[in-house]
Tab-separated table of N, CA and C in Angstrom:
chain	number	residue	atom	x	y	z
A	884	UNK	N	0.837	-1.200	0.000
A	884	UNK	CA	0.000	0.000	0.000
A	884	UNK	C	0.868	1.245	0.000
A	885	UNK	N	0.285	2.315	-0.517
A	885	UNK	CA	0.950	3.610	-0.483
A	885	UNK	C	0.060	4.588	0.258
A	886	UNK	N	0.698	5.615	0.786
A	886	UNK	CA	-0.022	6.690	1.447
A	886	UNK	C	0.320	8.002	0.744
A	887	UNK	N	-0.674	8.855	0.635
A	887	UNK	CA	-0.533	10.110	-0.092
A	887	UNK	C	-1.022	11.256	0.781
A	888	UNK	N	-0.217	12.296	0.913
A	888	UNK	CA	-0.599	13.458	1.717
A	888	UNK	C	-0.353	14.717	0.911
A	889	UNK	N	-1.447	15.411	0.584
A	889	UNK	CA	-1.360	16.628	-0.218
A	889	UNK	C	-1.184	17.857	0.653
A	890	UNK	N	-0.647	18.895	0.036
A	890	UNK	CA	-0.563	20.205	0.662
A	890	UNK	C	-0.431	21.241	-0.441
A	891	UNK	N	-0.588	22.503	-0.068
A	891	UNK	CA	-0.357	23.572	-1.019
A	891	UNK	C	-1.592	24.241	-1.568
A	892	UNK	N	-2.755	23.759	-1.197
A	892	UNK	CA	-3.969	24.423	-1.660
A	892	UNK	C	-4.160	25.762	-0.984
A	893	UNK	N	-5.165	26.488	-1.443
A	893	UNK	CA	-5.447	27.778	-0.851
A	893	UNK	C	-6.313	28.613	-1.767
A	894	UNK	N	-6.370	29.887	-1.457
A	894	UNK	CA	-7.163	30.827	-2.239
A	894	UNK	C	-6.245	31.723	-3.048
A	895	UNK	N	-6.623	31.961	-4.280
A	895	UNK	CA	-5.813	32.778	-5.167
A	895	UNK	C	-6.732	33.532	-6.118
A	896	UNK	N	-6.276	34.663	-6.598
A	896	UNK	CA	-7.057	35.432	-7.552
A	896	UNK	C	-6.897	34.871	-8.954
A	897	UNK	N	-7.858	35.123	-9.811
A	897	UNK	CA	-7.733	34.674	-11.205
A	897	UNK	C	-6.431	35.175	-11.823
A	898	UNK	N	-5.782	34.305	-12.562
A	898	UNK	CA	-4.491	34.629	-13.158
A	898	UNK	C	-3.314	34.268	-12.279
A	899	UNK	N	-3.573	33.913	-11.037
A	899	UNK	CA	-2.504	33.571	-10.111
A	899	UNK	C	-2.006	32.153	-10.276
A	900	UNK	N	-1.086	31.785	-9.412
A	900	UNK	CA	-0.461	30.457	-9.466
A	900	UNK	C	-0.460	29.800	-8.100
A	901	UNK	N	-0.467	28.485	-8.121
A	901	UNK	CA	-0.300	27.682	-6.916
A	901	UNK	C	0.505	26.445	-7.280
A	902	UNK	N	1.207	25.910	-6.306
A	902	UNK	CA	1.878	24.630	-6.493
A	902	UNK	C	1.401	23.657	-5.425
A	903	UNK	N	0.826	22.581	-5.870
A	903	UNK	CA	0.382	21.527	-4.972
A	903	UNK	C	1.495	20.499	-4.811
A	904	UNK	N	1.581	19.962	-3.609
A	904	UNK	CA	2.570	18.928	-3.331
A	904	UNK	C	1.878	17.695	-2.775
A	905	UNK	N	2.471	16.554	-3.039
A	905	UNK	CA	1.947	15.288	-2.521
A	905	UNK	C	3.140	14.446	-2.088
A	906	UNK	N	3.203	14.135	-0.811
A	906	UNK	CA	4.261	13.262	-0.310
A	906	UNK	C	3.765	11.824	-0.393
A	907	UNK	N	4.575	10.990	-1.008
A	907	UNK	CA	4.210	9.593	-1.260
A	907	UNK	C	5.041	8.691	-0.365
A	908	UNK	N	4.410	7.759	0.308
A	908	UNK	CA	5.144	6.827	1.161
A	908	UNK	C	4.537	5.442	1.036
A	909	UNK	N	5.259	4.457	1.561
A	909	UNK	CA	4.770	3.088	1.515
A	909	UNK	C	5.465	2.287	0.436
A	910	UNK	N	4.696	1.425	-0.211
A	910	UNK	CA	5.214	0.495	-1.213
A	910	UNK	C	5.454	1.205	-2.543
A	911	UNK	N	6.485	2.024	-2.570
A	911	UNK	CA	6.735	2.853	-3.758
A	911	UNK	C	7.020	1.997	-4.986
A	912	UNK	N	7.585	0.808	-4.782
A	912	UNK	CA	7.955	-0.046	-5.914
A	912	UNK	C	6.729	-0.506	-6.688
A	913	UNK	N	5.552	-0.460	-6.052
A	913	UNK	CA	4.332	-0.965	-6.687
A	913	UNK	C	3.599	0.088	-7.508
A	914	UNK	N	4.076	1.310	-7.487
A	914	UNK	CA	3.368	2.398	-8.166
A	914	UNK	C	3.551	2.326	-9.671
A	915	UNK	N	2.452	2.368	-10.408
A	915	UNK	CA	2.488	2.409	-11.870
A	915	UNK	C	2.350	3.825	-12.392
A	916	UNK	N	1.429	4.580	-11.815
A	916	UNK	CA	1.257	5.973	-12.194
A	916	UNK	C	0.955	6.813	-10.960
A	917	UNK	N	1.314	8.089	-11.059
A	917	UNK	CA	0.931	9.090	-10.069
A	917	UNK	C	0.176	10.187	-10.800
A	918	UNK	N	-0.755	10.814	-10.111
A	918	UNK	CA	-1.505	11.832	-10.810
A	918	UNK	C	-2.255	12.754	-9.888
A	919	UNK	N	-2.883	13.721	-10.510
A	919	UNK	CA	-3.738	14.674	-9.805
A	919	UNK	C	-5.124	14.640	-10.447
A	920	UNK	N	-6.122	14.615	-9.585
A	920	UNK	CA	-7.505	14.689	-9.994
A	920	UNK	C	-8.151	15.831	-9.226
A	921	UNK	N	-9.305	16.257	-9.687
A	921	UNK	CA	-10.022	17.291	-8.953
A	921	UNK	C	-11.519	17.034	-9.031
A	922	UNK	N	-12.200	17.579	-8.035
A	922	UNK	CA	-13.649	17.443	-7.996
A	922	UNK	C	-14.254	18.738	-7.492
A	923	UNK	N	-15.059	19.340	-8.346
A	923	UNK	CA	-15.784	20.549	-7.984
A	923	UNK	C	-17.153	20.160	-7.439
A	924	UNK	N	-17.766	21.028	-6.638
A	924	UNK	CA	-19.093	20.717	-6.088
A	924	UNK	C	-20.092	20.391	-7.197
A	925	UNK	N	-20.794	19.280	-7.043
A	925	UNK	CA	-21.797	18.886	-8.010
A	925	UNK	C	-21.247	18.270	-9.277
A	926	UNK	N	-19.947	18.053	-9.327
A	926	UNK	CA	-19.331	17.494	-10.532
A	926	UNK	C	-18.620	16.191	-10.205
A	927	UNK	N	-18.358	15.421	-11.251
A	927	UNK	CA	-17.598	14.190	-11.071
A	927	UNK	C	-16.109	14.501	-10.957
A	928	UNK	N	-15.414	13.587	-10.328
A	928	UNK	CA	-13.960	13.735	-10.234
A	928	UNK	C	-13.359	13.592	-11.632
A	929	UNK	N	-12.439	14.476	-11.965
A	929	UNK	CA	-11.826	14.439	-13.293
A	929	UNK	C	-10.309	14.416	-13.188
A	930	UNK	N	-9.705	13.791	-14.153
A	930	UNK	CA	-8.246	13.705	-14.213
A	930	UNK	C	-7.678	15.051	-14.637
A	931	UNK	N	-6.708	15.521	-13.900
A	931	UNK	CA	-6.017	16.764	-14.239
A	931	UNK	C	-4.711	16.464	-14.957
A	932	UNK	N	-3.897	15.609	-14.356
A	932	UNK	CA	-2.604	15.265	-14.950
A	932	UNK	C	-2.135	13.933	-14.382
A	933	UNK	N	-1.470	13.154	-15.227
A	933	UNK	CA	-0.945	11.854	-14.834
A	933	UNK	C	0.498	11.736	-15.268
A	934	UNK	N	1.310	11.118	-14.411
A	934	UNK	CA	2.722	10.898	-14.698
A	934	UNK	C	2.992	9.402	-14.595
A	935	UNK	N	3.440	8.829	-15.693
A	935	UNK	CA	3.721	7.386	-15.721
A	935	UNK	C	5.157	7.125	-15.304
A	936	UNK	N	5.453	5.876	-15.002
A	936	UNK	CA	6.801	5.516	-14.565
A	936	UNK	C	7.849	5.778	-15.634
A	937	UNK	N	7.438	5.754	-16.902
A	937	UNK	CA	8.412	6.009	-17.973
A	937	UNK	C	8.647	7.506	-18.186
A	938	UNK	N	7.995	8.325	-17.356
A	938	UNK	CA	8.183	9.771	-17.447
A	938	UNK	C	7.191	10.476	-18.340
A	939	UNK	N	6.387	9.722	-19.058
A	939	UNK	CA	5.408	10.352	-19.928
A	939	UNK	C	4.266	10.943	-19.106
A	940	UNK	N	3.659	11.972	-19.649
A	940	UNK	CA	2.586	12.672	-18.947
A	940	UNK	C	1.330	12.739	-19.813
A	941	UNK	N	0.219	12.810	-19.126
A	941	UNK	CA	-1.065	13.015	-19.790
A	941	UNK	C	-1.773	14.119	-19.029
A	942	UNK	N	-2.320	15.078	-19.758
A	942	UNK	CA	-3.040	16.175	-19.140
A	942	UNK	C	-4.496	16.178	-19.582
A	943	UNK	N	-5.352	16.538	-18.656
A	943	UNK	CA	-6.734	16.770	-19.018
A	943	UNK	C	-6.837	18.046	-19.839
A	944	UNK	N	-7.894	18.166	-20.607
A	944	UNK	CA	-8.040	19.319	-21.494
A	944	UNK	C	-7.981	20.635	-20.723
A	945	UNK	N	-8.514	20.652	-19.534
A	945	UNK	CA	-8.551	21.895	-18.763
A	945	UNK	C	-7.174	22.301	-18.253
A	946	UNK	N	-6.247	21.379	-18.216
A	946	UNK	CA	-4.923	21.647	-17.654
A	946	UNK	C	-3.861	21.947	-18.706
A	947	UNK	N	-4.119	21.556	-19.932
A	947	UNK	CA	-3.103	21.684	-20.978
A	947	UNK	C	-2.660	23.130	-21.157
A	948	UNK	N	-1.356	23.322	-21.129
A	948	UNK	CA	-0.789	24.641	-21.345
A	948	UNK	C	-0.714	25.509	-20.106
A	949	UNK	N	-1.358	25.075	-19.023
A	949	UNK	CA	-1.358	25.886	-17.808
A	949	UNK	C	-0.777	25.157	-16.607
A	950	UNK	N	-0.953	23.853	-16.559
A	950	UNK	CA	-0.503	23.072	-15.403
A	950	UNK	C	0.668	22.185	-15.813
A	951	UNK	N	1.542	21.910	-14.845
A	951	UNK	CA	2.666	21.014	-15.082
A	951	UNK	C	2.797	20.039	-13.919
A	952	UNK	N	2.822	18.758	-14.247
A	952	UNK	CA	3.024	17.732	-13.229
A	952	UNK	C	4.490	17.330	-13.223
A	953	UNK	N	5.024	17.105	-12.034
A	953	UNK	CA	6.426	16.705	-11.923
A	953	UNK	C	6.628	15.908	-10.638
A	954	UNK	N	7.766	15.270	-10.516
A	954	UNK	CA	8.063	14.495	-9.328
A	954	UNK	C	9.502	14.715	-8.906
A	955	UNK	N	9.753	14.533	-7.637
A	955	UNK	CA	11.097	14.593	-7.088
A	955	UNK	C	11.300	13.282	-6.337
A	956	UNK	N	12.008	12.357	-6.944
A	956	UNK	CA	12.173	11.037	-6.338
A	956	UNK	C	12.979	11.097	-5.050
A	957	UNK	N	13.878	12.054	-4.943
A	957	UNK	CA	14.684	12.173	-3.726
A	957	UNK	C	13.808	12.535	-2.524
A	958	UNK	N	12.727	13.241	-2.802
A	958	UNK	CA	11.817	13.657	-1.731
A	958	UNK	C	10.546	12.822	-1.699
A	959	UNK	N	10.446	11.850	-2.601
A	959	UNK	CA	9.207	11.062	-2.713
A	959	UNK	C	7.995	11.979	-2.828
A	960	UNK	N	8.093	12.935	-3.699
A	960	UNK	CA	7.055	13.939	-3.818
A	960	UNK	C	6.581	14.094	-5.253
A	961	UNK	N	5.313	14.404	-5.362
A	961	UNK	CA	4.677	14.721	-6.637
A	961	UNK	C	4.177	16.151	-6.551
A	962	UNK	N	4.289	16.882	-7.654
A	962	UNK	CA	3.889	18.281	-7.650
A	962	UNK	C	2.918	18.569	-8.795
A	963	UNK	N	2.149	19.619	-8.607
A	963	UNK	CA	1.324	20.152	-9.684
A	963	UNK	C	1.476	21.670	-9.654
A	964	UNK	N	2.174	22.195	-10.634
A	964	UNK	CA	2.314	23.645	-10.773
A	964	UNK	C	1.146	24.137	-11.599
A	965	UNK	N	0.381	25.045	-11.028
A	965	UNK	CA	-0.810	25.555	-11.693
A	965	UNK	C	-0.637	27.050	-11.938
A	966	UNK	N	-0.669	27.440	-13.198
A	966	UNK	CA	-0.535	28.839	-13.583
A	966	UNK	C	-1.804	29.313	-14.279
A	967	UNK	N	-1.945	30.616	-14.374
A	967	UNK	CA	-3.098	31.212	-15.060
A	967	UNK	C	-4.400	30.619	-14.559
A	968	UNK	N	-4.535	30.569	-13.260
A	968	UNK	CA	-5.705	29.930	-12.669
A	968	UNK	C	-6.983	30.699	-12.970
A	969	UNK	N	-8.056	29.941	-13.118
A	969	UNK	CA	-9.366	30.498	-13.440
A	969	UNK	C	-10.365	30.095	-12.355
A	970	UNK	N	-11.450	30.827	-12.212
A	970	UNK	CA	-12.476	30.401	-11.244
A	970	UNK	C	-12.946	28.966	-11.477
A	971	UNK	N	-12.947	28.530	-12.733
A	971	UNK	CA	-13.379	27.163	-13.051
A	971	UNK	C	-12.421	26.105	-12.506
A	972	UNK	N	-11.241	26.528	-12.065
A	972	UNK	CA	-10.291	25.576	-11.470
A	972	UNK	C	-10.586	25.314	-9.999
A	973	UNK	N	-11.546	26.032	-9.451
A	973	UNK	CA	-11.915	25.837	-8.051
A	973	UNK	C	-12.436	24.422	-7.841
A	974	UNK	N	-11.796	23.715	-6.921
A	974	UNK	CA	-12.153	22.314	-6.674
A	974	UNK	C	-11.295	21.783	-5.534
A	975	UNK	N	-11.631	20.584	-5.096
A	975	UNK	CA	-10.733	19.844	-4.216
A	975	UNK	C	-9.814	19.020	-5.118
A	976	UNK	N	-8.536	19.140	-4.890
A	976	UNK	CA	-7.549	18.430	-5.707
A	976	UNK	C	-7.017	17.235	-4.915
A	977	UNK	N	-7.009	16.102	-5.587
A	977	UNK	CA	-6.589	14.852	-4.954
A	977	UNK	C	-5.357	14.283	-5.641
A	978	UNK	N	-4.427	13.859	-4.837
A	978	UNK	CA	-3.281	13.101	-5.332
A	978	UNK	C	-3.714	11.646	-5.492
A	979	UNK	N	-3.217	11.004	-6.535
A	979	UNK	CA	-3.647	9.644	-6.844
A	979	UNK	C	-2.452	8.768	-7.206
A	980	UNK	N	-2.533	7.522	-6.826
A	980	UNK	CA	-1.540	6.535	-7.257
A	980	UNK	C	-2.273	5.269	-7.676
A	981	UNK	N	-1.827	4.692	-8.789
A	981	UNK	CA	-2.297	3.373	-9.197
A	981	UNK	C	-1.163	2.392	-8.963
A	982	UNK	N	-1.468	1.339	-8.231
A	982	UNK	CA	-0.457	0.360	-7.869
A	982	UNK	C	-0.909	-1.042	-8.235
A	983	UNK	N	0.075	-1.950	-8.255
A	983	UNK	CA	-0.236	-3.344	-8.482
A	983	UNK	C	0.043	-3.783	-9.895
A	984	UNK	N	-0.267	-5.054	-10.196
A	984	UNK	CA	-0.060	-5.554	-11.559
A	984	UNK	C	-1.032	-4.888	-12.523
A	985	UNK	N	-0.641	-4.880	-13.803
A	985	UNK	CA	-1.481	-4.238	-14.818
A	985	UNK	C	-2.867	-4.868	-14.890
A	986	UNK	N	-2.947	-6.134	-14.531
A	986	UNK	CA	-4.228	-6.822	-14.607
A	986	UNK	C	-5.138	-6.476	-13.434
A	987	UNK	N	-4.593	-5.824	-12.424
A	987	UNK	CA	-5.403	-5.502	-11.250
A	987	UNK	C	-4.844	-4.272	-10.571
A	988	UNK	N	-5.075	-3.130	-11.185
A	988	UNK	CA	-4.592	-1.875	-10.621
A	988	UNK	C	-5.520	-1.411	-9.503
A	989	UNK	N	-4.920	-0.891	-8.462
A	989	UNK	CA	-5.658	-0.390	-7.309
A	989	UNK	C	-5.395	1.102	-7.172
A	990	UNK	N	-6.440	1.877	-7.000
A	990	UNK	CA	-6.311	3.323	-6.853
A	990	UNK	C	-6.226	3.696	-5.379
A	991	UNK	N	-5.293	4.565	-5.062
A	991	UNK	CA	-5.162	5.137	-3.727
A	991	UNK	C	-5.278	6.645	-3.844
A	992	UNK	N	-5.975	7.261	-2.880
A	992	UNK	CA	-6.234	8.699	-2.920
A	992	UNK	C	-5.735	9.365	-1.654
A	993	UNK	N	-5.274	10.594	-1.820
A	993	UNK	CA	-4.990	11.415	-0.665
A	993	UNK	C	-6.276	12.006	-0.119
A	994	UNK	N	-6.128	12.823	0.916
A	994	UNK	CA	-7.310	13.385	1.567
A	994	UNK	C	-7.866	14.586	0.824
A	995	UNK	N	-7.098	15.135	-0.097
A	995	UNK	CA	-7.545	16.274	-0.883
A	995	UNK	C	-7.108	17.597	-0.293
A	996	UNK	N	-6.947	18.563	-1.172
A	996	UNK	CA	-6.605	19.922	-0.753
A	996	UNK	C	-7.449	20.899	-1.573
A	997	UNK	N	-8.027	21.865	-0.887
A	997	UNK	CA	-8.953	22.791	-1.530
A	997	UNK	C	-8.194	23.889	-2.275
A	998	UNK	N	-8.612	24.130	-3.499
A	998	UNK	CA	-8.116	25.249	-4.297
A	998	UNK	C	-9.309	26.125	-4.652
A	999	UNK	N	-9.217	27.391	-4.297
A	999	UNK	CA	-10.286	28.342	-4.590
A	999	UNK	C	-9.716	29.498	-5.386
A	1000	UNK	N	-10.303	29.746	-6.548
A	1000	UNK	CA	-9.865	30.839	-7.414
A	1000	UNK	C	-11.003	31.840	-7.495
A	1001	UNK	N	-10.771	32.999	-6.926
A	1001	UNK	CA	-11.841	33.991	-6.842
A	1001	UNK	C	-11.249	35.375	-6.682
A	1002	UNK	N	-11.949	36.348	-7.241
A	1002	UNK	CA	-11.521	37.728	-7.075
A	1002	UNK	C	-12.226	38.358	-5.882
């Protein structure tokens, strides 16, 4: 199992930036992908950005060109740099890890961190 603890959320004005962090611990060898998801009130959880073990990334349409996912293996940390934030980015952001064999991936979630974009 892995454990995920997010930090870095907060309130920011439109056009501002935030960097979310996620400290990853536990069975790191079992991780296939790390990522960020978000869920706004009344909406389904959506993928923001995913980082695969081979270093490749996938971004959701809302994140392309504005957000950057990265990791620091020395710190066992995952980051999400968010620039040019919009009110529509307001949501709870969750760190995610998929672990296990490809035939049976298990999702693990952090507790979430609130991001509010408002003037």
